[in-house]
Amino acid sequence: MGKATLILENGAVFVGRSIGSTADRICEMVFNTSMTGYQEILTDPSYAGQGIVMSYPLIGNYGVNSEDNESGRPWAEAFVVRHLSERGSNFRCEGGLNEYLRRHDITGIEGVDTRALTRILRSQGTMNGMITCAEHFSMEEVLPRIHAYRVEGTVERVTRKAPQVYPALEEQKLRVALMDYGVKENMIRCLQKRGCQVTVYPALTPAQTILDGHFDGVMLSNGPGDPADNVGIIAQVKKLYESELPLFAVCLGHQLLALATGAETRKMRFGHRGGNHPVKDLAAGRAFITSQNHGYVVTAESVDPAVAEISHVNVNEGSVEGLRYQRPHCFTVQFHPEASPGPKDTEYLFDRFIADMEAVRGEKGGKR
């Protein structure tokens, strides 16, 4: 391992050892508080355009395998850890994390004080950074390049290029259209194991295509970037909302539907990323521990009570974590009920979506 340097846009410099690719990499630096699940995190498309700082100090101790990927490839640009385990110890281990990073061209650095780095990102907010393996560099030359970086066009990058059908894992009961803005594989599996045939569509698919498919319901997936940048997609989401189809949206999908119905979003100082975020379900009157990965949030004051009511809030700071729409059979959440990684406390939301679709089918006499 050679020398590597992480430079933040505020001028802070962290020197460590190179892991993964040795290519220079500029990206938005964010931190994740999960203790495990680094492979699922790396392959979550919501991290496109970002470098991940793992706040837990030991990463890579159980290696990597072919089962834990949440998409066809990793999307993170860079990876920052305190200590990278040289070998993985697990009965499913198929290789080491360092080789995995190298194979997928992810630039990384280890041996830095990730606690100090996390404190900077918490207090000063998410910021851009650069990892370089160059022995010599000019701060006057690299800082303008770091400042100029923007996370843009990420949904178009991560979405699939053609529709794909996933069969129900048991008896097929329902047909669901899932809009892929950067979907995680376990979101699809959570529907499959509940008797759904899932047709996953590219992000830019016209709403009319979905409506012509006579599906029982529509799910809007998670994804990367600023939700307000997706003007064309928001227009199509509004058409889906105006239909009678049951709708369930997660993370970016939650934000897109809020924008489509007149609410607003804002960028958070450092976002929520990890598997230990407490969220209160206001109707149930209880809190759940959730998996989260988002840097934007729907602003509570912009939600029109005639359109939707806030259904979930973040216990730590009160931000909007879910909306229940006045339009029948339509609800959204900011967190990840499919987890992977993270607790599965909120998988009950998939059951609620199934119940909504079955109720609508019952009203129609079982016809799609």
GROMACS .gro file of C-alpha atoms in nm:
model
  368
    1MET     CA    1   0.000   0.000   0.000
    2GLY     CA    2   0.140   0.336  -0.106
    3LYS     CA    3   0.063   0.680   0.027
    4ALA     CA    4  -0.275   0.839  -0.038
    5THR     CA    5  -0.409   1.183   0.054
    6LEU     CA    6  -0.764   1.301   0.111
    7ILE     CA    7  -0.819   1.674   0.054
    8LEU     CA    8  -1.148   1.835   0.156
    9GLU     CA    9  -1.284   2.149  -0.007
   10ASN     CA   10  -1.232   2.338   0.320
   11GLY     CA   11  -0.857   2.273   0.289
   12ALA     CA   12  -0.834   1.995   0.549
   13VAL     CA   13  -0.583   1.724   0.455
   14PHE     CA   14  -0.575   1.361   0.575
   15VAL     CA   15  -0.277   1.138   0.487
   16GLY     CA   16  -0.311   0.760   0.483
   17ARG     CA   17  -0.247   0.448   0.277
   18SER     CA   18  -0.391   0.374  -0.066
   19ILE     CA   19  -0.649   0.098  -0.103
   20GLY     CA   20  -0.844  -0.003  -0.413
   21SER     CA   21  -0.776   0.197  -0.727
   22THR     CA   22  -0.491   0.449  -0.741
   23ALA     CA   23  -0.677   0.687  -0.977
   24ASP     CA   24  -0.741   1.043  -0.857
   25ARG     CA   25  -1.106   1.078  -0.756
   26ILE     CA   26  -1.314   1.388  -0.680
   27CYS     CA   27  -1.661   1.337  -0.529
   28GLU     CA   28  -1.902   1.447  -0.259
   29MET     CA   29  -1.786   1.306   0.075
   30VAL     CA   30  -2.051   1.165   0.311
   31PHE     CA   31  -2.030   0.948   0.622
   32ASN     CA   32  -2.214   0.628   0.712
   33THR     CA   33  -2.254   0.508   1.072
   34SER     CA   34  -2.324   0.140   0.996
   35MET     CA   35  -2.106  -0.118   1.170
   36THR     CA   36  -2.163  -0.382   0.900
   37GLY     CA   37  -2.302  -0.402   0.548
   38TYR     CA   38  -2.021  -0.228   0.362
   39GLN     CA   39  -2.079  -0.435   0.047
   40GLU     CA   40  -2.449  -0.343   0.035
   41ILE     CA   41  -2.352   0.020   0.096
   42LEU     CA   42  -2.098   0.023  -0.187
   43THR     CA   43  -2.351  -0.128  -0.430
   44ASP     CA   44  -2.640   0.102  -0.333
   45PRO     CA   45  -2.702   0.320  -0.642
   46SER     CA   46  -2.801   0.609  -0.413
   47TYR     CA   47  -2.427   0.663  -0.354
   48ALA     CA   48  -2.353   0.748  -0.718
   49GLY     CA   49  -2.127   1.052  -0.729
   50GLN     CA   50  -2.028   1.019  -0.363
   51GLY     CA   51  -1.736   0.897  -0.155
   52ILE     CA   52  -1.822   0.711   0.165
   53VAL     CA   53  -1.652   0.761   0.501
   54MET     CA   54  -1.721   0.465   0.729
   55SER     CA   55  -1.735   0.591   1.088
   56TYR     CA   56  -1.696   0.240   1.233
   57PRO     CA   57  -1.318   0.180   1.258
   58LEU     CA   58  -1.284  -0.181   1.134
   59ILE     CA   59  -1.411  -0.254   0.783
   60GLY     CA   60  -1.362  -0.561   0.562
   61ASN     CA   61  -1.338  -0.820   0.840
   62TYR     CA   62  -1.589  -1.060   0.680
   63GLY     CA   63  -1.477  -1.008   0.318
   64VAL     CA   64  -1.710  -0.989   0.019
   65ASN     CA   65  -1.933  -1.238  -0.162
   66SER     CA   66  -2.160  -1.263  -0.465
   67GLU     CA   67  -2.485  -1.265  -0.262
   68ASP     CA   68  -2.478  -0.928  -0.084
   69ASN     CA   69  -2.473  -0.693  -0.382
   70GLU     CA   70  -2.769  -0.453  -0.399
   71SER     CA   71  -2.714  -0.383  -0.770
   72GLY     CA   72  -2.507  -0.513  -1.059
   73ARG     CA   73  -2.201  -0.308  -0.960
   74PRO     CA   74  -2.073  -0.072  -0.690
   75TRP     CA   75  -2.167   0.295  -0.744
   76ALA     CA   76  -1.961   0.468  -0.476
   77GLU     CA   77  -1.677   0.678  -0.616
   78ALA     CA   78  -1.443   0.648  -0.317
   79PHE     CA   79  -1.412   0.468   0.017
   80VAL     CA   80  -1.251   0.595   0.338
   81VAL     CA   81  -1.182   0.371   0.641
   82ARG     CA   82  -0.979   0.377   0.960
   83HIS     CA   83  -0.858   0.020   0.925
   84LEU     CA   84  -0.913  -0.223   0.636
   85SER     CA   85  -0.894  -0.589   0.732
   86GLU     CA   86  -0.639  -0.775   0.523
   87ARG     CA   87  -0.853  -1.087   0.503
   88GLY     CA   88  -1.217  -1.176   0.550
   89SER     CA   89  -1.331  -1.435   0.802
   90ASN     CA   90  -1.678  -1.567   0.717
   91PHE     CA   91  -1.819  -1.891   0.580
   92ARG     CA   92  -1.959  -1.700   0.279
   93CYS     CA   93  -1.639  -1.503   0.210
   94GLU     CA   94  -1.529  -1.517  -0.154
   95GLY     CA   95  -1.254  -1.256  -0.147
   96GLY     CA   96  -1.108  -0.952   0.022
   97LEU     CA   97  -1.252  -0.600   0.021
   98ASN     CA   98  -0.930  -0.438  -0.103
   99GLU     CA   99  -0.927  -0.651  -0.418
  100TYR     CA  100  -1.299  -0.583  -0.464
  101LEU     CA  101  -1.235  -0.208  -0.455
  102ARG     CA  102  -0.946  -0.244  -0.699
  103ARG     CA  103  -1.147  -0.460  -0.938
  104HIS     CA  104  -1.428  -0.207  -0.951
  105ASP     CA  105  -1.202   0.099  -0.980
  106ILE     CA  106  -1.304   0.251  -0.646
  107THR     CA  107  -1.035   0.477  -0.505
  108GLY     CA  108  -0.984   0.437  -0.133
  109ILE     CA  109  -0.775   0.542   0.163
  110GLU     CA  110  -0.717   0.378   0.501
  111GLY     CA  111  -0.529   0.477   0.812
  112VAL     CA  112  -0.695   0.817   0.849
  113ASP     CA  113  -0.876   0.950   1.156
  114THR     CA  114  -1.233   0.883   1.043
  115ARG     CA  115  -1.368   1.010   1.375
  116ALA     CA  116  -1.214   1.354   1.314
  117LEU     CA  117  -1.327   1.342   0.951
  118THR     CA  118  -1.685   1.258   1.052
  119ARG     CA  119  -1.686   1.543   1.305
  120ILE     CA  120  -1.587   1.786   1.028
  121LEU     CA  121  -1.866   1.663   0.800
  122ARG     CA  122  -2.117   1.682   1.088
  123SER     CA  123  -2.023   2.031   1.201
  124GLN     CA  124  -1.946   2.194   0.865
  125GLY     CA  125  -2.173   1.982   0.646
  126THR     CA  126  -2.127   1.746   0.355
  127MET     CA  127  -1.853   1.872   0.124
  128ASN     CA  128  -1.652   1.768  -0.178
  129GLY     CA  129  -1.319   1.596  -0.150
  130MET     CA  130  -1.039   1.443  -0.353
  131ILE     CA  131  -0.832   1.131  -0.296
  132THR     CA  132  -0.496   1.128  -0.474
  133CYS     CA  133  -0.198   0.896  -0.465
  134ALA     CA  134   0.032   1.163  -0.610
  135GLU     CA  135   0.342   1.235  -0.405
  136HIS     CA  136   0.325   1.603  -0.488
  137PHE     CA  137   0.028   1.824  -0.570
  138SER     CA  138  -0.063   2.191  -0.557
  139MET     CA  139  -0.346   2.296  -0.326
  140GLU     CA  140  -0.392   2.604  -0.541
  141GLU     CA  141  -0.457   2.375  -0.840
  142VAL     CA  142  -0.671   2.102  -0.679
  143LEU     CA  143  -0.900   2.311  -0.455
  144PRO     CA  144  -1.079   2.488  -0.746
  145ARG     CA  145  -1.135   2.146  -0.908
  146ILE     CA  146  -1.276   2.008  -0.584
  147HIS     CA  147  -1.508   2.307  -0.539
  148ALA     CA  148  -1.633   2.278  -0.899
  149TYR     CA  149  -1.755   1.917  -0.863
  150ARG     CA  150  -2.133   1.861  -0.876
  151VAL     CA  151  -2.341   1.545  -0.833
  152GLU     CA  152  -2.547   1.561  -1.154
  153GLY     CA  153  -2.728   1.325  -1.392
  154THR     CA  154  -2.700   1.037  -1.150
  155VAL     CA  155  -3.051   0.890  -1.190
  156GLU     CA  156  -2.992   0.853  -1.565
  157ARG     CA  157  -2.659   0.683  -1.488
  158VAL     CA  158  -2.787   0.424  -1.243
  159THR     CA  159  -3.126   0.329  -1.388
  160ARG     CA  160  -3.158   0.018  -1.604
  161LYS     CA  161  -3.188   0.064  -1.979
  162ALA     CA  162  -3.480  -0.172  -2.045
  163PRO     CA  163  -3.773  -0.318  -1.845
  164GLN     CA  164  -3.706  -0.638  -1.653
  165VAL     CA  165  -3.960  -0.884  -1.508
  166TYR     CA  166  -3.901  -1.061  -1.175
  167PRO     CA  167  -4.141  -1.350  -1.097
  168ALA     CA  168  -4.312  -1.396  -0.761
  169LEU     CA  169  -4.116  -1.628  -0.533
  170GLU     CA  170  -4.436  -1.807  -0.431
  171GLU     CA  171  -4.786  -1.810  -0.575
  172GLN     CA  172  -4.837  -1.496  -0.782
  173LYS     CA  173  -5.109  -1.275  -0.636
  174LEU     CA  174  -5.033  -0.928  -0.768
  175ARG     CA  175  -4.847  -0.743  -1.043
  176VAL     CA  176  -4.637  -0.442  -0.948
  177ALA     CA  177  -4.461  -0.183  -1.164
  178LEU     CA  178  -4.146  -0.055  -0.995
  179MET     CA  179  -3.982   0.265  -1.121
  180ASP     CA  180  -3.604   0.227  -1.109
  181TYR     CA  181  -3.444   0.554  -0.997
  182GLY     CA  182  -3.161   0.352  -0.842
  183VAL     CA  183  -3.345   0.058  -0.690
  184LYS     CA  184  -3.184  -0.182  -0.443
  185GLU     CA  185  -3.232  -0.551  -0.516
  186ASN     CA  186  -3.383  -0.627  -0.177
  187MET     CA  187  -3.670  -0.389  -0.251
  188ILE     CA  188  -3.760  -0.616  -0.541
  189ARG     CA  189  -3.719  -0.929  -0.327
  190CYS     CA  190  -3.948  -0.789  -0.055
  191LEU     CA  191  -4.224  -0.768  -0.315
  192GLN     CA  192  -4.145  -1.104  -0.475
  193LYS     CA  193  -4.167  -1.295  -0.148
  194ARG     CA  194  -4.511  -1.141  -0.088
  195GLY     CA  195  -4.649  -1.292  -0.407
  196CYS     CA  196  -4.580  -1.005  -0.649
  197GLN     CA  197  -4.457  -1.030  -1.004
  198VAL     CA  198  -4.242  -0.717  -1.033
  199THR     CA  199  -4.176  -0.537  -1.361
  200VAL     CA  200  -3.893  -0.288  -1.313
  201TYR     CA  201  -3.895   0.007  -1.553
  202PRO     CA  202  -3.624   0.260  -1.647
  203ALA     CA  203  -3.659   0.595  -1.471
  204LEU     CA  204  -3.763   0.786  -1.783
  205THR     CA  205  -4.048   0.551  -1.877
  206PRO     CA  206  -4.366   0.752  -1.956
  207ALA     CA  207  -4.645   0.718  -1.703
  208GLN     CA  208  -4.885   0.609  -1.976
  209THR     CA  209  -4.675   0.298  -2.037
  210ILE     CA  210  -4.728   0.200  -1.674
  211LEU     CA  211  -5.099   0.279  -1.684
  212ASP     CA  212  -5.141   0.073  -2.001
  213GLY     CA  213  -4.981  -0.227  -1.824
  214HIS     CA  214  -5.286  -0.275  -1.595
  215PHE     CA  215  -5.074  -0.326  -1.283
  216ASP     CA  216  -5.215  -0.366  -0.934
  217GLY     CA  217  -4.982  -0.100  -0.793
  218VAL     CA  218  -4.675   0.115  -0.853
  219MET     CA  219  -4.366   0.154  -0.640
  220LEU     CA  220  -4.120   0.444  -0.671
  221SER     CA  221  -3.768   0.346  -0.571
  222ASN     CA  222  -3.477   0.507  -0.395
  223GLY     CA  223  -3.204   0.681  -0.594
  224PRO     CA  224  -2.921   0.937  -0.593
  225GLY     CA  225  -2.888   1.312  -0.630
  226ASP     CA  226  -3.101   1.623  -0.584
  227PRO     CA  227  -3.468   1.529  -0.636
  228ALA     CA  228  -3.551   1.872  -0.780
  229ASP     CA  229  -3.315   1.808  -1.075
  230ASN     CA  230  -3.552   1.539  -1.210
  231VAL     CA  231  -3.805   1.771  -1.373
  232GLY     CA  232  -3.917   1.529  -1.646
  233ILE     CA  233  -3.952   1.238  -1.404
  234ILE     CA  234  -4.155   1.450  -1.161
  235ALA     CA  235  -4.405   1.527  -1.440
  236GLN     CA  236  -4.454   1.154  -1.500
  237VAL     CA  237  -4.484   1.082  -1.127
  238LYS     CA  238  -4.763   1.339  -1.108
  239LYS     CA  239  -4.957   1.146  -1.374
  240LEU     CA  240  -4.915   0.824  -1.175
  241TYR     CA  241  -5.040   1.002  -0.863
  242GLU     CA  242  -5.348   1.123  -1.050
  243SER     CA  243  -5.440   0.766  -1.142
  244GLU     CA  244  -5.626   0.530  -0.908
  245LEU     CA  245  -5.334   0.290  -0.873
  246PRO     CA  246  -5.200   0.221  -0.522
  247LEU     CA  247  -4.866   0.400  -0.478
  248PHE     CA  248  -4.578   0.329  -0.240
  249ALA     CA  249  -4.257   0.534  -0.261
  250VAL     CA  250  -3.924   0.514  -0.079
  251CYS     CA  251  -3.642   0.768  -0.032
  252LEU     CA  252  -3.594   0.953  -0.365
  253GLY     CA  253  -3.936   0.827  -0.478
  254HIS     CA  254  -4.085   0.981  -0.161
  255GLN     CA  255  -3.922   1.315  -0.247
  256LEU     CA  256  -4.026   1.304  -0.613
  257LEU     CA  257  -4.391   1.243  -0.525
  258ALA     CA  258  -4.381   1.527  -0.272
  259LEU     CA  259  -4.244   1.762  -0.539
  260ALA     CA  260  -4.505   1.640  -0.787
  261THR     CA  261  -4.783   1.734  -0.544
  262GLY     CA  262  -4.657   2.082  -0.457
  263ALA     CA  263  -4.427   2.027  -0.158
  264GLU     CA  264  -4.062   2.131  -0.145
  265THR     CA  265  -3.730   1.964  -0.061
  266ARG     CA  266  -3.404   2.098   0.080
  267LYS     CA  267  -3.050   1.972   0.116
  268MET     CA  268  -2.958   1.863   0.469
  269ARG     CA  269  -2.634   1.964   0.636
  270PHE     CA  270  -2.496   1.611   0.643
  271GLY     CA  271  -2.792   1.381   0.575
  272HIS     CA  272  -2.888   1.048   0.729
  273ARG     CA  273  -2.676   0.747   0.635
  274GLY     CA  274  -2.662   0.433   0.848
  275GLY     CA  275  -2.863   0.153   1.001
  276ASN     CA  276  -2.948   0.304   1.339
  277HIS     CA  277  -3.188   0.596   1.276
  278PRO     CA  278  -3.497   0.608   1.502
  279VAL     CA  279  -3.823   0.699   1.328
  280LYS     CA  280  -4.164   0.741   1.493
  281ASP     CA  281  -4.476   0.611   1.319
  282LEU     CA  282  -4.727   0.870   1.440
  283ALA     CA  283  -5.035   0.654   1.379
  284ALA     CA  284  -4.889   0.353   1.560
  285GLY     CA  285  -4.744   0.569   1.838
  286ARG     CA  286  -4.415   0.381   1.843
  287ALA     CA  287  -4.060   0.419   1.716
  288PHE     CA  288  -3.868   0.193   1.480
  289ILE     CA  289  -3.497   0.170   1.405
  290THR     CA  290  -3.441   0.225   1.032
  291SER     CA  291  -3.183   0.206   0.757
  292GLN     CA  292  -3.132   0.539   0.581
  293ASN     CA  293  -2.931   0.695   0.301
  294HIS     CA  294  -3.036   1.043   0.195
  295GLY     CA  295  -2.902   1.398   0.180
  296TYR     CA  296  -3.230   1.575   0.097
  297VAL     CA  297  -3.557   1.596   0.289
  298VAL     CA  298  -3.915   1.711   0.232
  299THR     CA  299  -3.975   2.032   0.428
  300ALA     CA  300  -4.261   1.994   0.678
  301GLU     CA  301  -4.396   2.347   0.628
  302SER     CA  302  -4.440   2.288   0.254
  303VAL     CA  303  -4.673   1.987   0.295
  304ASP     CA  304  -5.032   2.090   0.221
  305PRO     CA  305  -5.265   1.916   0.473
  306ALA     CA  306  -5.529   1.897   0.200
  307VAL     CA  307  -5.287   1.681  -0.002
  308ALA     CA  308  -5.100   1.478   0.259
  309GLU     CA  309  -5.029   1.444   0.629
  310ILE     CA  310  -4.696   1.366   0.791
  311SER     CA  311  -4.701   1.001   0.900
  312HIS     CA  312  -4.344   0.948   1.026
  313VAL     CA  313  -4.087   1.180   1.184
  314ASN     CA  314  -3.721   1.142   1.272
  315VAL     CA  315  -3.690   1.103   1.648
  316ASN     CA  316  -3.350   1.275   1.664
  317GLU     CA  317  -3.437   1.603   1.492
  318GLY     CA  318  -3.802   1.591   1.382
  319SER     CA  319  -3.755   1.590   1.004
  320VAL     CA  320  -4.021   1.440   0.776
  321GLU     CA  321  -3.977   1.064   0.736
  322GLY     CA  322  -4.311   0.971   0.579
  323LEU     CA  323  -4.630   1.102   0.421
  324ARG     CA  324  -4.980   0.957   0.406
  325TYR     CA  325  -5.169   1.112   0.115
  326GLN     CA  326  -5.535   1.208   0.128
  327ARG     CA  327  -5.575   1.039  -0.209
  328PRO     CA  328  -5.663   0.673  -0.130
  329HIS     CA  329  -5.395   0.404  -0.121
  330CYS     CA  330  -5.090   0.632  -0.143
  331PHE     CA  331  -4.810   0.660   0.113
  332THR     CA  332  -4.436   0.726   0.110
  333VAL     CA  333  -4.138   0.702   0.346
  334GLN     CA  334  -3.792   0.859   0.351
  335PHE     CA  335  -3.613   0.561   0.510
  336HIS     CA  336  -3.546   0.215   0.363
  337PRO     CA  337  -3.798  -0.050   0.480
  338GLU     CA  338  -3.617  -0.312   0.271
  339ALA     CA  339  -3.299  -0.251   0.479
  340SER     CA  340  -2.993  -0.439   0.343
  341PRO     CA  341  -2.801  -0.337   0.536
  342GLY     CA  342  -2.993  -0.242   0.843
  343PRO     CA  343  -3.282  -0.353   1.064
  344LYS     CA  344  -3.598  -0.498   0.913
  345ASP     CA  345  -3.832  -0.334   1.165
  346THR     CA  346  -4.029  -0.146   0.900
  347GLU     CA  347  -4.095  -0.424   0.649
  348TYR     CA  348  -4.456  -0.396   0.766
  349LEU     CA  349  -4.488  -0.116   0.511
  350PHE     CA  350  -4.464  -0.370   0.229
  351ASP     CA  351  -4.752  -0.557   0.391
  352ARG     CA  352  -4.950  -0.231   0.397
  353PHE     CA  353  -4.882  -0.183   0.026
  354ILE     CA  354  -4.998  -0.540  -0.045
  355ALA     CA  355  -5.316  -0.478   0.157
  356ASP     CA  356  -5.385  -0.159  -0.042
  357MET     CA  357  -5.350  -0.342  -0.374
  358GLU     CA  358  -5.569  -0.631  -0.258
  359ALA     CA  359  -5.833  -0.387  -0.136
  360VAL     CA  360  -5.847  -0.212  -0.474
  361ARG     CA  361  -5.871  -0.547  -0.654
  362GLY     CA  362  -6.153  -0.645  -0.421
  363GLU     CA  363  -6.337  -0.324  -0.503
  364LYS     CA  364  -6.304  -0.407  -0.871
  365GLY     CA  365  -6.428  -0.761  -0.824
  366GLY     CA  366  -6.081  -0.913  -0.854
  367LYS     CA  367  -6.018  -0.763  -1.198
  368ARG     CA  368  -5.703  -0.572  -1.284
   0.00000   0.00000   0.00000
